[in-house]
Short mmCIF file of C-alpha atoms in Angstrom, two decimals:
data_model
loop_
_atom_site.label_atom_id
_atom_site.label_comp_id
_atom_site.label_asym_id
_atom_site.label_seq_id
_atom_site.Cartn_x
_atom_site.Cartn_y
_atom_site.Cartn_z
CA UNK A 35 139.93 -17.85 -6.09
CA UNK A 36 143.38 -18.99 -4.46
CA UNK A 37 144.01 -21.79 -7.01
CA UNK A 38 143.43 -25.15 -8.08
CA UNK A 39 143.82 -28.04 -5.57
CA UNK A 40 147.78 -28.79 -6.33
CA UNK A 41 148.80 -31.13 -8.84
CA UNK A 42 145.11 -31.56 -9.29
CA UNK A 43 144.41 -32.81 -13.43
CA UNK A 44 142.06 -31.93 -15.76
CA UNK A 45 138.12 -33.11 -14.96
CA UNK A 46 138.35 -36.10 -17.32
CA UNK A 47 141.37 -37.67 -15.89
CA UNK A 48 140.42 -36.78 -12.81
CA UNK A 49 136.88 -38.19 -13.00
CA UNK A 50 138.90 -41.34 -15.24
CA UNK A 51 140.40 -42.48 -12.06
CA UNK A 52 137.73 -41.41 -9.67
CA UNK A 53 134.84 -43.69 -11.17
CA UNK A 54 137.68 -46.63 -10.97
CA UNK A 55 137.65 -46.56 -7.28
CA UNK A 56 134.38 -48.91 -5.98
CA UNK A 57 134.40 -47.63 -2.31
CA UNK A 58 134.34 -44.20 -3.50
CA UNK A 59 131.32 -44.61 -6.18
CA UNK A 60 129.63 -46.77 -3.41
CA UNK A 61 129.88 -44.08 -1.07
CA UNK A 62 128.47 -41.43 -3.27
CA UNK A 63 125.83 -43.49 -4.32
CA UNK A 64 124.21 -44.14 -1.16
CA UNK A 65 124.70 -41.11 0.14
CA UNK A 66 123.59 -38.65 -2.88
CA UNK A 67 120.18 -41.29 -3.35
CA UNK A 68 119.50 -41.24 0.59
CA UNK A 69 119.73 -37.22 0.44
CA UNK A 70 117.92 -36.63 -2.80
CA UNK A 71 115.08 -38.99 -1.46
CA UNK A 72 114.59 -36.91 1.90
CA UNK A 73 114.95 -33.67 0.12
CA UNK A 74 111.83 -34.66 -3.21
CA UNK A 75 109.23 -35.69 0.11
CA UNK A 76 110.40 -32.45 2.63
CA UNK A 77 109.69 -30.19 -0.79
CA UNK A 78 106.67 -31.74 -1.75
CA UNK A 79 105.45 -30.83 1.52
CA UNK A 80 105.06 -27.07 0.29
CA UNK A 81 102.10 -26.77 -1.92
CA UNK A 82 103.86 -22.96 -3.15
CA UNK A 83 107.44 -24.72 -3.87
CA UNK A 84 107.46 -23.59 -7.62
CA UNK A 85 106.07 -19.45 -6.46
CA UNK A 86 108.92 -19.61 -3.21
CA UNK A 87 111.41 -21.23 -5.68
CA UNK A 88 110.18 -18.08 -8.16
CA UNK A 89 110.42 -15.29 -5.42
CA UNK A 90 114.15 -16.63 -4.37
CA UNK A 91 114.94 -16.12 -7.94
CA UNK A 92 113.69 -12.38 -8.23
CA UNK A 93 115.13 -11.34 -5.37
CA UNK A 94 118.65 -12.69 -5.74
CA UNK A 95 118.11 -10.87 -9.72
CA UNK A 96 117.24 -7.78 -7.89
CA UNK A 97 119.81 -7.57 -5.29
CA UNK A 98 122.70 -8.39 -7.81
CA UNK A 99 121.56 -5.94 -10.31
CA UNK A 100 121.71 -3.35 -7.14
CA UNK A 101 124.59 -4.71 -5.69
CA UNK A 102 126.40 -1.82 -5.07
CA UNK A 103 123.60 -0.13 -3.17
CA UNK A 104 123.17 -3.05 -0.45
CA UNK A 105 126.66 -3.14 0.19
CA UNK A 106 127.12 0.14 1.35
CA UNK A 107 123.65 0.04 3.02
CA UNK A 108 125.26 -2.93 4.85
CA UNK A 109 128.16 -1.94 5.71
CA UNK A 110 126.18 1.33 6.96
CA UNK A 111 124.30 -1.17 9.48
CA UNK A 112 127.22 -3.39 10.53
CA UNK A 113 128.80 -0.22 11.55
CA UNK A 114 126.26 1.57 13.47
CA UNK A 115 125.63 -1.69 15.27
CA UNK A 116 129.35 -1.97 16.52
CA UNK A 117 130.96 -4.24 13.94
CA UNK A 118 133.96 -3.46 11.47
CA UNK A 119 133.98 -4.06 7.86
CA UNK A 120 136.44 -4.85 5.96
CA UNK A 121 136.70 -5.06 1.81
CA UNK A 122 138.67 -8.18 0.30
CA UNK A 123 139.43 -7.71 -3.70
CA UNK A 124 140.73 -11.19 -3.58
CA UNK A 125 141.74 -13.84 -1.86
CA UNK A 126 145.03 -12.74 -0.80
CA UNK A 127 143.90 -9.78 0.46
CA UNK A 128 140.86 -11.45 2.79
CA UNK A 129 143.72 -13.76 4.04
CA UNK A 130 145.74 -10.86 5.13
CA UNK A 131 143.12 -8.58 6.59
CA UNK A 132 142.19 -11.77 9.01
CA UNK A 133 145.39 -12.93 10.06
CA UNK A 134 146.23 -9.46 11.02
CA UNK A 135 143.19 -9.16 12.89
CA UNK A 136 143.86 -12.60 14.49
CA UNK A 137 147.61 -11.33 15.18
CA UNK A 138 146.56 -8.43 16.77
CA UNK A 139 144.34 -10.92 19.41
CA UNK A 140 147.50 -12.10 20.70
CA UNK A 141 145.99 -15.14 19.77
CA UNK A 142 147.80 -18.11 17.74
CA UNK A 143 144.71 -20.48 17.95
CA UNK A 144 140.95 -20.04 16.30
CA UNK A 145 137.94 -22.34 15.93
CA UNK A 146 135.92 -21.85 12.70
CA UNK A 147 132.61 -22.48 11.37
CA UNK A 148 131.98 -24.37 8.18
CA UNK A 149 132.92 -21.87 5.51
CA UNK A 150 132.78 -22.12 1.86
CA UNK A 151 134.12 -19.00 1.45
CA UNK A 152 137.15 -19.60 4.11
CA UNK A 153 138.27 -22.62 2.06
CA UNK A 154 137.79 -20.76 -1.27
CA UNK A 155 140.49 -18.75 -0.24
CA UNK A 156 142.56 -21.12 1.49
CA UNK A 157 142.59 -19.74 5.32
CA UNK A 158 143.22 -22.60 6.60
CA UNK A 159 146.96 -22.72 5.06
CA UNK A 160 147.26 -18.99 5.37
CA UNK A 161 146.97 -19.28 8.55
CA UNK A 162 149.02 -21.67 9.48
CA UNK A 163 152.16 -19.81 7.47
CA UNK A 164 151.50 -17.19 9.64
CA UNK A 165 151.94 -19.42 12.43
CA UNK A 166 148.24 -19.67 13.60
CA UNK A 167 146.05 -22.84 13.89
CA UNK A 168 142.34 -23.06 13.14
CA UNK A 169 140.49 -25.77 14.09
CA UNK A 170 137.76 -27.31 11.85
CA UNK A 171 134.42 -27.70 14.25
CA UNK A 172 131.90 -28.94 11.75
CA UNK A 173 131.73 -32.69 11.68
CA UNK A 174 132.54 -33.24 8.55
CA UNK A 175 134.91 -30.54 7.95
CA UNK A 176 136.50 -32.33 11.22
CA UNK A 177 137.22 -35.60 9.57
CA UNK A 178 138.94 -33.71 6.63
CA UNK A 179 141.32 -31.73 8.29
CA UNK A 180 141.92 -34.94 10.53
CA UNK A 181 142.30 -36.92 7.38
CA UNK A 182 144.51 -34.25 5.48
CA UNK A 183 141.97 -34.29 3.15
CA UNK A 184 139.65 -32.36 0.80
CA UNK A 185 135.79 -31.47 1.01
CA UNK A 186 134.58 -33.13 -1.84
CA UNK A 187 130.72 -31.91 -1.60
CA UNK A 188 129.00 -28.85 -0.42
CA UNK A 189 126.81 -29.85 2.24
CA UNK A 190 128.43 -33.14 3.11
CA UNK A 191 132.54 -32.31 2.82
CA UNK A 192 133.31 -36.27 4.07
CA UNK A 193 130.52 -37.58 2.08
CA UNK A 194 133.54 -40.02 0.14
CA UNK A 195 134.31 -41.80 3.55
CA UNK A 196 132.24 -44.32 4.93
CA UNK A 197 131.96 -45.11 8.86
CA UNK A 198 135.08 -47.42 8.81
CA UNK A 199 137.18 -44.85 7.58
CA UNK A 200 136.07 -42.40 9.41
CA UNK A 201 136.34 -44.29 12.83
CA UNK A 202 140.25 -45.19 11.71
CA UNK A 203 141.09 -41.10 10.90
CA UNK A 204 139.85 -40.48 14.21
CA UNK A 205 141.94 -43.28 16.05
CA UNK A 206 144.90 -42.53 14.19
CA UNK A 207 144.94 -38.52 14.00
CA UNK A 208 142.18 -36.91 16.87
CA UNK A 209 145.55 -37.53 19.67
CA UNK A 210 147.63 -34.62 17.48
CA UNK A 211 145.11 -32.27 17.00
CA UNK A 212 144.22 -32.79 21.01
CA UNK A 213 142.02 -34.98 22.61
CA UNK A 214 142.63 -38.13 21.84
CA UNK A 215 139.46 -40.98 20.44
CA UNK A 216 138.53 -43.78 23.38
CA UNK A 217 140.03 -46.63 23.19
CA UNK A 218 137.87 -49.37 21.39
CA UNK A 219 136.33 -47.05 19.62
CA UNK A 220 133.80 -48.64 16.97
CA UNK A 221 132.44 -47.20 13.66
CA UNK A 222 129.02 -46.84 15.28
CA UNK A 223 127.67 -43.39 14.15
CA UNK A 224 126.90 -42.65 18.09
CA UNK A 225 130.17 -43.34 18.98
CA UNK A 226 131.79 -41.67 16.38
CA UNK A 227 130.11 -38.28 17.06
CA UNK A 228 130.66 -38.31 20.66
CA UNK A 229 134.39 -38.74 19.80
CA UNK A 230 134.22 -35.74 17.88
CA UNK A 231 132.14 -33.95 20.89
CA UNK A 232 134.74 -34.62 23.58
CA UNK A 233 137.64 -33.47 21.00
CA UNK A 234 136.04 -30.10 20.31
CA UNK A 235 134.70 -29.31 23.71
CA UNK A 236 138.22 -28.55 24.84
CA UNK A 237 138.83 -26.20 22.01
CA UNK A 238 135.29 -24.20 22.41
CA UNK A 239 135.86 -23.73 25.96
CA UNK A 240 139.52 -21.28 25.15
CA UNK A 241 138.95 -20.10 22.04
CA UNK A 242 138.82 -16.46 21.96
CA UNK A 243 138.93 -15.89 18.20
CA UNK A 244 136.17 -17.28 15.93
CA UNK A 245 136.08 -17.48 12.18
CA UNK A 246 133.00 -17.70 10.29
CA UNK A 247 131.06 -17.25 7.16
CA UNK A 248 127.42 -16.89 6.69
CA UNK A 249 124.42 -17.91 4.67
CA UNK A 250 122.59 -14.47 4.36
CA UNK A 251 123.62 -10.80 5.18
CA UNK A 252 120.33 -8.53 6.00
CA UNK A 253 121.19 -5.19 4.45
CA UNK A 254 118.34 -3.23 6.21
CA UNK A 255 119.96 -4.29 9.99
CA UNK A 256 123.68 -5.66 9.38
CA UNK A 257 122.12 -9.08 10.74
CA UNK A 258 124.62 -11.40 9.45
CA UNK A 259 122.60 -15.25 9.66
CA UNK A 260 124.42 -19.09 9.67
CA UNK A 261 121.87 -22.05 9.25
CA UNK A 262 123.17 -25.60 10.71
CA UNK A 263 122.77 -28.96 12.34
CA UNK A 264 125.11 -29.62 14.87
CA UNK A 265 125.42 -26.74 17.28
CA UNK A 266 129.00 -26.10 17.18
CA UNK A 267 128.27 -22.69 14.53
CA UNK A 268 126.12 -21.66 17.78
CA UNK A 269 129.33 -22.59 19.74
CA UNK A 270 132.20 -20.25 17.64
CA UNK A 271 129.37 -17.54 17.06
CA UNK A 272 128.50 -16.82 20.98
CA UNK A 273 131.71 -18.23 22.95
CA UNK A 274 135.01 -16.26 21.48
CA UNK A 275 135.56 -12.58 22.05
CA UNK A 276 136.22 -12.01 18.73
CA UNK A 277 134.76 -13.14 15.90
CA UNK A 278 135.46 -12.31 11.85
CA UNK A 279 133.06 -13.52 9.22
CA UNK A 280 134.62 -13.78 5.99
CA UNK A 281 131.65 -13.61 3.49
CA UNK A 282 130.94 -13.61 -0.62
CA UNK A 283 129.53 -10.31 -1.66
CA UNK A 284 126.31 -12.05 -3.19
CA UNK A 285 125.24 -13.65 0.04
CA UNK A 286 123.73 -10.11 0.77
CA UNK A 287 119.64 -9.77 0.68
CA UNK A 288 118.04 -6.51 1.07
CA UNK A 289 115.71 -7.38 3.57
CA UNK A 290 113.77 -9.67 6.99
CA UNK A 291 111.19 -10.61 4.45
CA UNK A 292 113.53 -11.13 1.64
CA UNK A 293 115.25 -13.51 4.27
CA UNK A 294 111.92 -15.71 4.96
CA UNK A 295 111.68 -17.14 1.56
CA UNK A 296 115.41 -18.12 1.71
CA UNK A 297 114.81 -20.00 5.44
CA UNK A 298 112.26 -21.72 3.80
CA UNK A 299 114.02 -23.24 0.94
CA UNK A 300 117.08 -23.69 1.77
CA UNK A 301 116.57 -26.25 4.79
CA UNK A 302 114.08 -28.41 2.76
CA UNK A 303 116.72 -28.16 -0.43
CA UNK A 304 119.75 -29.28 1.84
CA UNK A 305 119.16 -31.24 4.95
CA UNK A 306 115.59 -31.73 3.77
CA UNK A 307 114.72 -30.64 7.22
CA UNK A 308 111.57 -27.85 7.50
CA UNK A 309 114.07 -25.85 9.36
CA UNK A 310 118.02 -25.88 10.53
CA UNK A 311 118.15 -27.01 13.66
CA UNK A 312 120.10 -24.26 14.37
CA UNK A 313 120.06 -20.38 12.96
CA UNK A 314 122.17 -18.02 14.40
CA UNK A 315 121.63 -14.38 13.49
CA UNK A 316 123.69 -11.64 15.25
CA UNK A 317 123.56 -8.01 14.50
CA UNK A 318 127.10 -6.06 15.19
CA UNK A 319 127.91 -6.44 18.93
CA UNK A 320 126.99 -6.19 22.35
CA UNK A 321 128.00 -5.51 25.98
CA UNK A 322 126.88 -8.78 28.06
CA UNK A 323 126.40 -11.09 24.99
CA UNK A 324 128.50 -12.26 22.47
CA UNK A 325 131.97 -11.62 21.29
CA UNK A 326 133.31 -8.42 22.15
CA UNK A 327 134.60 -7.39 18.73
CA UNK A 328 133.24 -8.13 15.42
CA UNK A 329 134.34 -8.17 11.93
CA UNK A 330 132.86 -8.88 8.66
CA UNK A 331 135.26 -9.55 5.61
CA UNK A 332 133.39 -8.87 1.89
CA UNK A 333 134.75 -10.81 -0.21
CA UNK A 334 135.19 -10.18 -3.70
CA UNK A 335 137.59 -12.72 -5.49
CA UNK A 336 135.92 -12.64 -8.72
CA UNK A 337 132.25 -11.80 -7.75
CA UNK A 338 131.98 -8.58 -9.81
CA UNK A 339 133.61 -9.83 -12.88
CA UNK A 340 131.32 -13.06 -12.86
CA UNK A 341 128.59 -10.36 -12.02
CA UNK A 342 129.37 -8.62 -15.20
CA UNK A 343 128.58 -11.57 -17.64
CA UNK A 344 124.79 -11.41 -18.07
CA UNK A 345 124.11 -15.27 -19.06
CA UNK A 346 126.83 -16.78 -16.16
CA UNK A 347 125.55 -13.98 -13.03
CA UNK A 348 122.27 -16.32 -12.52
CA UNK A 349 125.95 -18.54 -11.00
CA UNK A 350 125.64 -15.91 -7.88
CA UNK A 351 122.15 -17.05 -6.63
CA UNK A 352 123.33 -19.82 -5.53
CA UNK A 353 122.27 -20.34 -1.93
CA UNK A 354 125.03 -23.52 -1.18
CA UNK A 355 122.11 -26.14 -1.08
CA UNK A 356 124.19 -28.93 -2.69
CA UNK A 357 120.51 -30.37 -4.27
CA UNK A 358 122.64 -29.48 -7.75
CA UNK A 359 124.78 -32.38 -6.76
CA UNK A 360 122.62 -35.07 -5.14
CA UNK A 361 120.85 -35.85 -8.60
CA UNK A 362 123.84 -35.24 -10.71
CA UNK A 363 124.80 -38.61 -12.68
CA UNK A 364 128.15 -36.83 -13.21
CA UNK A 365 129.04 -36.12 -9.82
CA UNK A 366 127.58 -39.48 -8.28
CA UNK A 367 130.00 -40.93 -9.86
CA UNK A 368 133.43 -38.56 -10.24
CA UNK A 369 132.76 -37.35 -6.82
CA UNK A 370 133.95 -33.76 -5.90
CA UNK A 371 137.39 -34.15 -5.70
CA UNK A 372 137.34 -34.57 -9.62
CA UNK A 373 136.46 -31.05 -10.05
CA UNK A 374 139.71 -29.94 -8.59
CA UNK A 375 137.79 -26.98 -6.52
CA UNK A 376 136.05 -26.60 -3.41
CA UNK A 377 132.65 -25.81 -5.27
CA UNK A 378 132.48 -29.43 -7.25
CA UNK A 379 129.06 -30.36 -8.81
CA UNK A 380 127.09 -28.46 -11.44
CA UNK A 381 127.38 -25.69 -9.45
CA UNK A 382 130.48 -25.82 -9.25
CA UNK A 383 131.75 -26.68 -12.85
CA UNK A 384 129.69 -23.01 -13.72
CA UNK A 385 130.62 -21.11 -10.60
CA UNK A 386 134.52 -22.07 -10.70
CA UNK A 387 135.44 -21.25 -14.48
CA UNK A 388 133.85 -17.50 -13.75
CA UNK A 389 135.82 -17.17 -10.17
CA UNK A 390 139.15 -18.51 -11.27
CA UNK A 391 139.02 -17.61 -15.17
CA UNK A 392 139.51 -20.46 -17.77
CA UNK A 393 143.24 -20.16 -18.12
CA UNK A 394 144.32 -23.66 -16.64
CA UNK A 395 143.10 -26.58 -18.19
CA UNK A 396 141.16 -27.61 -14.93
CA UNK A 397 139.08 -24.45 -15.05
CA UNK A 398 139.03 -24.94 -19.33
CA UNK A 399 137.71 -28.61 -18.40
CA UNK A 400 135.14 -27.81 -16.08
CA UNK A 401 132.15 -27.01 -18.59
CA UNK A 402 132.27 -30.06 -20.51
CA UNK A 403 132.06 -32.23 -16.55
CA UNK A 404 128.39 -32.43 -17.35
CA UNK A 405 125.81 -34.17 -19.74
CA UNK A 406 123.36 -31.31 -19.75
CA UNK A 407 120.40 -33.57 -18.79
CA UNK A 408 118.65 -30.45 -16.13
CA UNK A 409 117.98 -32.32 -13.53
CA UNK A 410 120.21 -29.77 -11.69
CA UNK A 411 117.90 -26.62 -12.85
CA UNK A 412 115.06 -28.68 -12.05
CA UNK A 413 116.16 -29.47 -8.30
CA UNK A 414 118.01 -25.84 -7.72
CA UNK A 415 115.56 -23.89 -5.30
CA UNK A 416 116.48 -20.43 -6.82
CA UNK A 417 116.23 -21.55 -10.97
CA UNK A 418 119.68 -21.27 -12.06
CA UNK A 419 119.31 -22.54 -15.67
CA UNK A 420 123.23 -24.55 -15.05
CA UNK A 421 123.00 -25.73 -18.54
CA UNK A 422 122.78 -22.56 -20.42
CA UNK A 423 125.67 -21.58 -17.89
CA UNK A 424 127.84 -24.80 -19.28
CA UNK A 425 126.68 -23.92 -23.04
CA UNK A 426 127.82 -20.49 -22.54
CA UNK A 427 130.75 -21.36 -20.99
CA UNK A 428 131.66 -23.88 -23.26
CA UNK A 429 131.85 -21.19 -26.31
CA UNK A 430 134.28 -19.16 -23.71
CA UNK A 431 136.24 -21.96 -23.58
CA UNK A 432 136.01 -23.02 -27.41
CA UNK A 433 136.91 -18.83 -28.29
CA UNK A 434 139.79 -18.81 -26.22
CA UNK A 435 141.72 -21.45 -28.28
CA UNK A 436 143.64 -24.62 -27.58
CA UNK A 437 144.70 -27.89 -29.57
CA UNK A 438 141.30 -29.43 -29.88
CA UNK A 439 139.08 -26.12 -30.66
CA UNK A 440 141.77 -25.08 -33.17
CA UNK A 441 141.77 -28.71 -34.53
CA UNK A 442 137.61 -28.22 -34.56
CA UNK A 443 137.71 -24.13 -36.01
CA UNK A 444 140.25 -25.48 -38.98
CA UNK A 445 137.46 -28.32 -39.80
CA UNK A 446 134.66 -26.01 -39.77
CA UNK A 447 136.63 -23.70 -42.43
CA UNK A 448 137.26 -26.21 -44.30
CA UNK A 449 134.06 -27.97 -44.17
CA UNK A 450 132.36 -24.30 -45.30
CA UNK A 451 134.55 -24.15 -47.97
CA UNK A 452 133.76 -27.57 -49.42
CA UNK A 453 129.94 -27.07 -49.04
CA UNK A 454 129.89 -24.06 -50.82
CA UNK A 455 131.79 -26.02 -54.09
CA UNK A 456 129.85 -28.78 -55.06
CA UNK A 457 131.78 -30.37 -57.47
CA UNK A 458 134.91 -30.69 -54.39
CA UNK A 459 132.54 -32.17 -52.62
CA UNK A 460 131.28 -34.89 -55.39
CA UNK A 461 134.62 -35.35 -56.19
CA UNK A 462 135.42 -35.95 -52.26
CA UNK A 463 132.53 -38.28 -51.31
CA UNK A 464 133.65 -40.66 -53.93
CA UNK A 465 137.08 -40.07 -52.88
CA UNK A 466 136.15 -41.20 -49.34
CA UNK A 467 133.83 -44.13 -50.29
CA UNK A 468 136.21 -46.12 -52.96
CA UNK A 469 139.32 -45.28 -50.17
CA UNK A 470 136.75 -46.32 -46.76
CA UNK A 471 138.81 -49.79 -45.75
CA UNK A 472 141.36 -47.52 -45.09
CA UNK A 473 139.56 -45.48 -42.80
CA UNK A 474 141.03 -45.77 -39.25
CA UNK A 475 138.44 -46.73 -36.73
CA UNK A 476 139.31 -42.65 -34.39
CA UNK A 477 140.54 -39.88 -35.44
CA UNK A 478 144.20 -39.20 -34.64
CA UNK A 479 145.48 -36.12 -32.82
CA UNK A 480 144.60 -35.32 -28.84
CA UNK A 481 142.05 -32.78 -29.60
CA UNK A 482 139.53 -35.33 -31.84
CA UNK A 483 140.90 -38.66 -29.48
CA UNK A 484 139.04 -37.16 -26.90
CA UNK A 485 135.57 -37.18 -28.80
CA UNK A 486 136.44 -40.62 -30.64
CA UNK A 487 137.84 -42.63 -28.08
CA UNK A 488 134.38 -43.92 -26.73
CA UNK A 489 132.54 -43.78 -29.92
CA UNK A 490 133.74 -45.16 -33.59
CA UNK A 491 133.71 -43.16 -36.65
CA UNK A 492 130.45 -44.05 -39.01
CA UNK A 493 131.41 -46.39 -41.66
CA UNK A 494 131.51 -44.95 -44.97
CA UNK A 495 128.45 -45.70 -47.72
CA UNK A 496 130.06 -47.76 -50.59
CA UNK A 497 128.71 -45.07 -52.62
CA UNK A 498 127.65 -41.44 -52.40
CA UNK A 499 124.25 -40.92 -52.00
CA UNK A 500 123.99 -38.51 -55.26
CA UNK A 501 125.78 -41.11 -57.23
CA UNK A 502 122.87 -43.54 -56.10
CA UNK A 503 120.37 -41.48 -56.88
CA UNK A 504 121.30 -40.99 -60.05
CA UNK A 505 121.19 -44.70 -60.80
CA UNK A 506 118.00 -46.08 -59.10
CA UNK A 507 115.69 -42.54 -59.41
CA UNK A 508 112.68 -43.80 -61.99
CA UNK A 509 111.58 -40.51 -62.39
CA UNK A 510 110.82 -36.91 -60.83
CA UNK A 511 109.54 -37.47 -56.79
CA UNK A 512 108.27 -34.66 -54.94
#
């Protein structure tokens, strides 16, 4: 991935300060509760859920176990159907394969369709050092870039701002970024979105570069698919004469009918909506239809070495629901921005640490941002088992070293030293219990502060337990 957000702390400082701000938690917590609500009585709807939920598991196993073979089959179909591919090892090398393409437009303006990918690489910035400026169409993504701001949830990337703020980013900042908001504009929801409406229209109407990713790839056609609600996807997919689709190399399914169960269960997972009210599918290019010139970006960026690990893979089903997040107790109150990524969440806190490595101690953090309760598996419409992902992980994390896991491997030595000399550890216990009003209340250091400063050390016994037996047993027990 391009990098943590800058100057962005580890999860539990992060998340220390987050759940201090009430406006934010009250945010979340309306808006996670109203989502997860809509989502339980859309899914319930579907007598099959658990077999659909069990199919979109076996064929994301199946394609990523043959990954290699759907690529090339893909890019075999994108080709023949007028489209260029292009291969991305990381992120730099995505962000210069599209600006050159963008450069080579003539072009110093695109509009873009909500991308997770896009802002997993930071394009966005890249862009703009090369002196280009891409517009954010989504709604949400809208009030971000107008708020200099940072998604902080999959589905929802403004879900931390309520109406008021929303209504004051668009008073304050819509009149540099173009078309200025009415005057007396309220925080009514109608309002708001025609604001928005107006502001784009302008930029839909000349753009003739559009950037996209996508939620599927079809490797028997090259049909490249984007499911949303608003319209303006439909708007940067069909109006520019060029359009590049930067896209993960998982998001590829072999086939149409693979693609049914996924347009099922992703709509009902998300939006809780039966279906998007907008899919777009487009297959290469064509003469009186479309843009001109098409070109699809794979993007690797850490894909095949995530794809390697057999327990953290399951990570690359992921189908960007966001249902991992809407019943997560940890997220509902951190928010996203806690997670220092553009993937927050569960899915996130498994999905990151395998992109970006553990190296930084953001990334190192990330698999303890959970308390492993599986409401996240239970929710997640192709069965990624997150906490055997954290677990996992976790021992990565704990292998590779570090103040407390050294601090925690020199007390298990010890501790397997002392257990296999009983007498040391007699002559310890009643060490411990005649010297226990001395005991401090934590353990010092920065490694054990973090596990003792919410919870006390037990108080010590005023006597071992052996030496107690010995003086109250009556006889042989069995």
């Amino acid at each position: 991935m391009s990098g943590t957000f800058i100057g962005m702390p580890a999860f539990p400082k992060a998340a220390r300060d987050a759940v201090r701000d009430t406006t934010l938690r009250a945010n979340l917590r309306h808006a996670t509760h109203t989502i997860r609500d809509k989502r339980a009585v859309a899914v319930a709807e579907l007598a099959d859920w658990a077999e659909l939920r069990e199919a979109g598991k076996q064929i994301k196993n199946e394609t990523l176990l043959n990954l290699d073979t759907y690529l090339v089959q893909l890019e075999e179909a994108v080709t023949a159907a007028g489209g260029t591919v292009h291969w991305a090892a990381d992120a730099a090398e995505a962000n210069r394969i599209v600006a050159g393409l963008v450069k080579a437009t003539g072009e110093t303006e695109v509009v873009k369709v909500k991308s997770m990918a896009t802002q997993e690489i930071g394009l966005n910035e890249a862009l703009e050092a090369e002196g280009i400026r891409a517009y954010e169409t989504d709604l949400a993504e809208l009030i971000v870039q107008l708020g200099e701001d940072r998604p902080s949830h999959i589905l929802v990337p403004a879900i931390h701002r309520n109406r008021g703020e929303i209504r004051d980013i668009f008073a304050s900042e819509m009149a540099t970024w173009g078309r200025e908001a009415p005057d007396g504009l309220t925080d009514s929801p109608a309002e708001l979105a025609e604001a928005a409406r107006l502001h784009l229209r302008e930029k839909f109407l000349r753009a003739r570069v559009g950037i996209s990713g996508a939620n599927f790839m079809v490797a028997e056609s090259g049909t490249l698919v984007v499911v949303e609600s608003e319209g303006n996807g439909r708007m940067c997919l069909t109006l520019p004469e060029t359009l590049i689709s930067v896209v993960g190399i998982e998001k590829v399914v072999p086939t149409w009918r693979d693609l049914e169960v996924f347009l099922q269960t992703l709509p009902r997972s998300s939006t809780a909506e039966r279906m998007n009210p907008y899919t777009s599918m487009w297959t290469g290019t064509a003469d009186a239809d479309g843009p001109t010139a098409f070109h699809l970006v794979l993007l690797d960026n850490g894909r095949t070495d995530t794809l390697a690990d057999e327990v953290g893979r399951q990570a690359l089903r992921c189908i960007r629901c966001s249902a991992c997040l809407n019943v997560c107790p940890v997220y509902e109150r951190a928010g996203g921005h806690a997670y220092g990524s553009v993937y927050p969440g569960p899915i996130g806190a498994i999905l990151t640490p395998q992109l970006r490595g553990t190296q930084s101690e953001v990334d190192a953090s990330l698999p303890y941002a959970s308390s492993l309760c599986g409401a996240c598996y239970d929710v997640c419409p192709v069965a990624i088992d997150i906490p055997e992902v954290l677990v996992h992980l976790r021992e990565k994390v704990a292998e590779q070293g570090g103040p407390g896991h050294r601090l925690e491997k020199a007390a298990v030595k010890a501790a397997t030293w002392i257990l296999d000399h009983p007498a040391a550890l007699a002559a310890g216990e009643r060490i411990a219990s005649r010297t226990r009003a001395l005991h401090p209340k934590k353990l010092p250091g920065p490694g054990a502060s973090q596990w003792t400063e919410s919870r006390d050390l037990p108080e010590m016994p005023a006597e071992p337990f052996r030496d107690w037996w010995k003086k109250n047993r009556t006889g042989d027990r069995p």
